[in-house]
Amino acid sequence: MRRKVIAGNWKMNMTPSQAKALIEETKPLVAGKDNCDIIFCVPFVDIHAAQEAAAGSNIKIGAENVHFAPKGAYTGEISAEMLKECGVDYVIIGHSERRQYFGETDETVNLRTKAALEAGLKVILCLGEVKEERVNGITDEVVSMQTKLDLKDVTVDQLANVIIAYEPVWAIGTGLTATPEQADETCGVIRNTIAKMYGAEAAEKIVIQYGGSMNAANAAELLSKENVDGGLIGGASLKAKDFSIIVNAAQ
Ligand code: PEP
């Protein structure tokens, strides 16, 4: 039985004081909900305030990106070692907004993933098809290829620190959600790809989340599916009540 993971992706929202207030509001609503892991991935500048607010609770704090170089002339970027020293546990890599607006490719996603894992961070690796790919019936090929490229040279031991977030790009921030069947089927395709790459045991263990307009109303059905081991939540993670309903649905 895989443990579910519910992670919020705040994107470019919340100042440090707003971060503190949102976590203070969320904490009592998710207290004692220990049947799933609860994570907020926050903007770099919110990390400290979020950690202070979450201290002693069941909420863990992650970042939204990391650079692949250990250090150097990469103005505006943050290294894995910097995140680690700040006490960050998780980092999102390969979010479709990074791929779409900031030129991320499977190659750079792979480099970032390896750098994060080598530094001891846990990675939430995002992948998923765009609308045209789903319409043309090549979703399975696309997610399978992304899984292979994004995890190239990641060892089976390192894979234990990887969560995959299946996020159909057409469903992110659009209010459109994959049907529970679509989410289950495509998470299953990713799991089969992991089985081919790493063996059946690793495939059985890996957590595969669904992300894309998951909300208080649709979470229970999505999370009830066999291959859906949690959610990566954008918009609804900015509302304490809605986020806590999703956490409850994962219990
Ligand atoms: C996301 O940012 O990963 C996401 C799934 O966003 P939303 O829930 O708003 O679609």
XYZ file of N, CA and C in Angstrom, residues 12-135:
372
model
N 3.978 31.596 -8.075
C 4.473 32.916 -7.646
C 3.364 33.647 -6.886
N 2.982 33.046 -5.754
C 1.950 33.618 -4.894
C 2.449 33.603 -3.460
N 1.991 34.557 -2.671
C 2.242 34.635 -1.229
C 3.574 35.322 -0.897
N 3.468 36.417 -0.155
C 4.661 37.032 0.437
C 4.984 36.243 1.711
N 6.138 36.468 2.318
C 6.432 35.722 3.554
C 5.350 35.869 4.629
N 4.829 37.072 4.828
C 3.799 37.211 5.883
C 2.508 36.494 5.480
N 2.194 36.518 4.188
C 1.001 35.785 3.728
C 1.225 34.264 3.852
N 2.455 33.843 3.592
C 2.788 32.414 3.715
C 2.554 31.950 5.145
N 3.045 32.760 6.084
C 2.903 32.426 7.506
C 1.408 32.321 7.850
N 0.634 33.294 7.415
C -0.802 33.314 7.742
C -1.517 32.092 7.149
N -1.177 31.741 5.903
C -1.856 30.599 5.262
C -1.512 29.292 5.973
N -0.257 29.139 6.368
C 0.131 27.901 7.060
C -0.518 27.843 8.449
N -0.551 28.991 9.136
C -1.218 29.015 10.459
C -2.687 28.623 10.314
N -3.307 29.065 9.237
C -4.730 28.744 9.024
C -4.916 27.261 8.650
N -3.946 26.738 7.891
C -4.074 25.352 7.409
C -3.760 24.328 8.498
N -2.780 24.655 9.345
C -2.291 23.696 10.348
C -3.390 22.991 11.142
N -4.292 23.738 11.794
C -5.303 23.020 12.593
C -6.252 22.187 11.742
N -6.430 22.583 10.481
C -7.365 21.850 9.612
C -6.798 20.505 9.157
N -5.464 20.385 9.180
C -4.860 19.110 8.728
C -4.183 18.362 9.889
N -4.292 18.913 11.099
C -3.649 18.276 12.258
C -4.195 16.859 12.435
N -3.296 15.926 12.685
C -3.709 14.540 12.930
C -4.030 13.763 11.667
N -3.966 14.403 10.530
C -4.231 13.690 9.259
C -2.919 13.030 8.825
N -2.600 11.945 9.500
C -1.263 11.373 9.344
C -1.197 10.210 8.361
N -2.276 9.973 7.641
C -2.239 8.886 6.653
C -1.694 9.328 5.301
N -1.289 10.584 5.205
C -0.632 11.022 3.967
C 0.432 12.050 4.323
N 1.387 12.235 3.426
C 2.375 13.295 3.606
C 1.793 14.592 3.062
N 2.068 15.682 3.761
C 1.527 16.986 3.373
C 2.706 17.940 3.157
N 2.760 18.532 1.980
C 3.907 19.383 1.621
C 3.382 20.687 1.009
N 4.017 21.798 1.350
C 3.804 23.038 0.604
C 5.115 23.394 -0.100
N 5.085 23.466 -1.415
C 6.241 23.947 -2.164
C 6.027 25.433 -2.415
N 6.969 26.230 -1.925
C 6.744 27.673 -1.821
C 7.843 28.441 -2.559
N 7.595 29.717 -2.873
C 8.663 30.543 -3.475
C 9.883 30.601 -2.545
N 11.067 30.715 -3.139
C 12.302 30.696 -2.349
C 12.245 31.651 -1.156
N 11.732 32.867 -1.397
C 11.773 33.877 -0.331
C 10.821 33.561 0.810
N 9.910 32.613 0.607
C 8.953 32.246 1.664
C 9.438 31.074 2.510
N 10.543 30.449 2.103
C 10.937 29.189 2.740
C 11.095 29.356 4.258
N 11.804 30.389 4.662
C 12.088 30.555 6.087
C 10.797 30.768 6.885
N 9.971 31.682 6.412
C 8.701 31.971 7.121
C 7.812 30.731 7.149
N 7.788 30.001 6.036
C 6.940 28.798 5.961
C 7.441 27.732 6.933
N 8.753 27.574 7.008
C 9.299 26.570 7.937
C 8.980 26.944 9.376
N 9.117 28.231 9.704
C 8.810 28.663 11.078
C 7.350 28.395 11.412
N 6.482 28.719 10.459
C 5.042 28.539 10.714
C 4.682 27.056 10.807
N 5.372 26.224 10.030
C 5.030 24.794 9.980
C 5.723 23.982 11.077
N 6.649 24.597 11.801
C 7.436 23.847 12.797
C 6.523 23.095 13.763
N 6.853 21.830 13.991
C 6.089 21.026 14.948
C 4.782 20.478 14.385
N 4.464 20.804 13.136
C 3.219 20.305 12.531
C 3.540 19.171 11.559
N 2.506 18.664 10.916
C 2.708 17.590 9.926
C 2.863 18.139 8.505
N 3.158 19.439 8.390
C 3.360 20.055 7.067
C 4.857 20.178 6.800
N 5.283 19.668 5.634
C 6.694 19.802 5.249
C 6.811 20.885 4.171
N 8.011 21.450 4.069
C 8.196 22.573 3.145
C 9.155 22.189 2.012
N 8.763 22.550 0.806
C 9.601 22.306 -0.363
C 9.792 23.579 -1.166
N 10.660 23.487 -2.175
C 10.894 24.606 -3.088
C 10.260 24.278 -4.442
N 10.283 25.256 -5.348
C 9.592 25.087 -6.630
C 10.528 24.839 -7.806
N 11.829 24.932 -7.543
C 12.804 24.707 -8.614
C 14.199 24.660 -8.001
N 15.161 24.172 -8.750
C 16.556 24.162 -8.320
C 17.433 24.135 -9.567
N 18.603 24.765 -9.478
C 19.517 24.718 -10.620
C 20.379 23.466 -10.558
N 20.956 23.095 -11.705
C 21.739 21.852 -11.719
C 23.210 22.043 -11.366
N 23.718 23.280 -11.514
C 25.145 23.485 -11.200
C 25.314 23.624 -9.687
N 26.453 23.183 -9.163
C 26.659 23.319 -7.716
C 26.802 24.782 -7.289
N 27.405 25.598 -8.144
C 27.521 27.038 -7.885
C 28.025 27.711 -9.154
N 28.112 29.032 -9.144
C 28.719 29.706 -10.297
C 27.895 30.841 -10.852
N 28.215 31.212 -12.086
C 27.652 32.412 -12.701
C 26.280 32.120 -13.316
N 25.304 31.939 -12.460
C 23.922 31.669 -12.902
C 22.992 32.617 -12.150
N 23.077 33.899 -12.492
C 22.360 34.936 -11.757
C 20.880 34.590 -11.590
N 20.437 34.674 -10.357
C 19.013 34.446 -10.079
C 18.666 33.007 -9.779
N 19.625 32.107 -9.910
C 19.326 30.692 -9.669
C 19.718 30.278 -8.245
N 19.245 29.115 -7.847
C 19.452 28.596 -6.491
C 19.969 27.162 -6.618
N 21.016 26.830 -5.852
C 21.576 25.470 -5.972
C 20.918 24.503 -4.982
N 21.136 23.220 -5.252
C 20.587 22.177 -4.374
C 21.201 22.273 -2.973
N 22.502 22.576 -2.921
C 23.155 22.690 -1.613
C 22.560 23.847 -0.799
N 22.224 24.944 -1.490
C 21.601 26.084 -0.781
C 20.266 25.662 -0.170
N 19.463 24.944 -0.963
C 18.158 24.495 -0.455
C 18.341 23.557 0.722
N 19.289 22.639 0.575
C 19.529 21.645 1.619
C 19.906 22.352 2.922
N 20.816 23.335 2.796
C 21.244 24.015 4.023
C 20.119 24.837 4.649
N 19.151 25.229 3.839
C 17.980 25.946 4.373
C 16.974 24.985 5.004
N 17.283 23.687 4.987
C 16.386 22.727 5.636
C 15.203 22.309 4.774
N 15.316 22.547 3.471
C 14.238 22.156 2.555
C 14.302 20.640 2.321
N 13.130 19.996 2.307
C 13.082 18.542 2.089
C 12.788 18.182 0.637
N 11.919 18.948 -0.011
C 11.401 18.573 -1.330
C 11.641 19.695 -2.332
N 11.737 19.325 -3.602
C 11.771 20.355 -4.645
C 11.005 19.862 -5.881
N 10.179 20.760 -6.416
C 9.488 20.473 -7.675
C 10.485 20.690 -8.814
N 10.508 19.781 -9.764
C 11.357 19.955 -10.960
C 10.527 19.633 -12.201
N 10.702 20.455 -13.235
C 10.072 20.159 -14.520
C 8.610 20.550 -14.619
N 8.169 21.461 -13.749
C 6.771 21.896 -13.864
C 6.517 22.445 -15.275
N 5.331 22.243 -15.766
C 5.057 22.647 -17.160
C 5.221 24.149 -17.363
N 5.012 24.932 -16.292
C 5.216 26.381 -16.449
C 6.697 26.699 -16.635
N 7.558 25.920 -16.016
C 9.001 26.072 -16.249
C 9.345 25.643 -17.682
N 8.741 24.563 -18.129
C 9.031 24.073 -19.479
C 8.507 25.069 -20.516
N 7.308 25.605 -20.251
C 6.622 26.467 -21.218
C 7.220 27.876 -21.287
N 7.509 28.471 -20.115
C 7.911 29.884 -20.085
C 9.406 30.097 -19.886
N 10.128 29.094 -19.412
C 11.529 29.301 -19.059
C 12.477 28.325 -19.758
N 11.987 27.748 -20.841
C 12.865 26.963 -21.704
C 13.372 25.652 -21.126
N 12.701 25.136 -20.100
C 13.135 23.830 -19.556
C 12.911 22.736 -20.588
N 13.879 21.857 -20.700
C 13.748 20.703 -21.600
C 13.908 19.435 -20.762
N 13.630 18.298 -21.375
C 13.847 17.054 -20.631
C 15.304 16.934 -20.197
N 16.199 17.490 -21.004
C 17.625 17.410 -20.654
C 17.931 18.225 -19.380
N 17.413 19.458 -19.307
C 17.710 20.260 -18.106
C 16.930 19.735 -16.894
N 15.744 19.187 -17.146
C 14.975 18.581 -16.052
C 15.768 17.406 -15.472
N 16.377 16.630 -16.339
C 17.187 15.492 -15.901
C 18.407 15.965 -15.098
N 19.066 17.026 -15.594
C 20.241 17.542 -14.870
C 19.847 18.057 -13.494
N 18.734 18.777 -13.436
C 18.269 19.313 -12.139
C 17.896 18.174 -11.195
N 17.233 17.163 -11.745
C 16.806 16.029 -10.913
C 18.020 15.351 -10.293
N 19.048 15.108 -11.113
C 20.233 14.422 -10.594
C 20.942 15.286 -9.541
N 21.037 16.596 -9.789
C 21.708 17.480 -8.818
C 20.951 17.490 -7.496
N 19.632 17.547 -7.564
C 18.820 17.575 -6.337
C 18.979 16.265 -5.555
N 18.919 15.154 -6.276
C 19.026 13.850 -5.602
C 20.407 13.671 -4.979
N 21.431 14.111 -5.702
C 22.791 13.987 -5.166
C 22.966 14.819 -3.897
N 22.216 15.915 -3.798
C 22.305 16.768 -2.604
C 21.424 16.251 -1.473
N 20.668 15.190 -1.732
C 19.828 14.620 -0.666
C 18.432 15.204 -0.595
N 18.009 15.908 -1.641
C 16.636 16.423 -1.674
C 15.702 15.364 -2.245
N 14.426 15.468 -1.888
C 13.418 14.621 -2.530
C 12.826 15.424 -3.680
N 12.623 14.752 -4.805
C 12.200 15.451 -6.026
C 10.745 15.132 -6.359
N 9.983 16.173 -6.658
C 8.650 15.981 -7.251
C 8.811 16.315 -8.732
N 8.892 15.282 -9.541
C 9.195 15.430 -10.968
C 7.887 15.522 -11.763
N 7.692 16.666 -12.407
C 6.435 16.881 -13.143
C 6.604 16.543 -14.621
N 5.622 15.853 -15.154
C 5.590 15.604 -16.600
C 4.149 15.402 -17.028
N 3.932 15.532 -18.326
C 2.567 15.368 -18.832
C 2.445 15.912 -20.242
N 1.395 15.492 -20.909
C 1.210 15.844 -22.312
C 0.480 17.183 -22.482
N 0.700 17.823 -23.631
C -0.086 19.016 -23.970
C -1.370 18.547 -24.687
N -2.297 19.491 -24.837
C -3.622 19.130 -25.359
C -3.540 18.435 -26.727
N -2.701 19.003 -27.596
C -2.591 18.464 -28.953
C -2.133 16.996 -28.937
N -1.251 16.688 -28.007
C -0.751 15.306 -27.902
C -1.861 14.361 -27.443
N -2.697 14.830 -26.503
C -3.814 13.961 -26.077
C -4.801 13.778 -27.232
N -5.123 14.879 -27.913
C -6.083 14.804 -29.018
C -5.569 13.854 -30.107
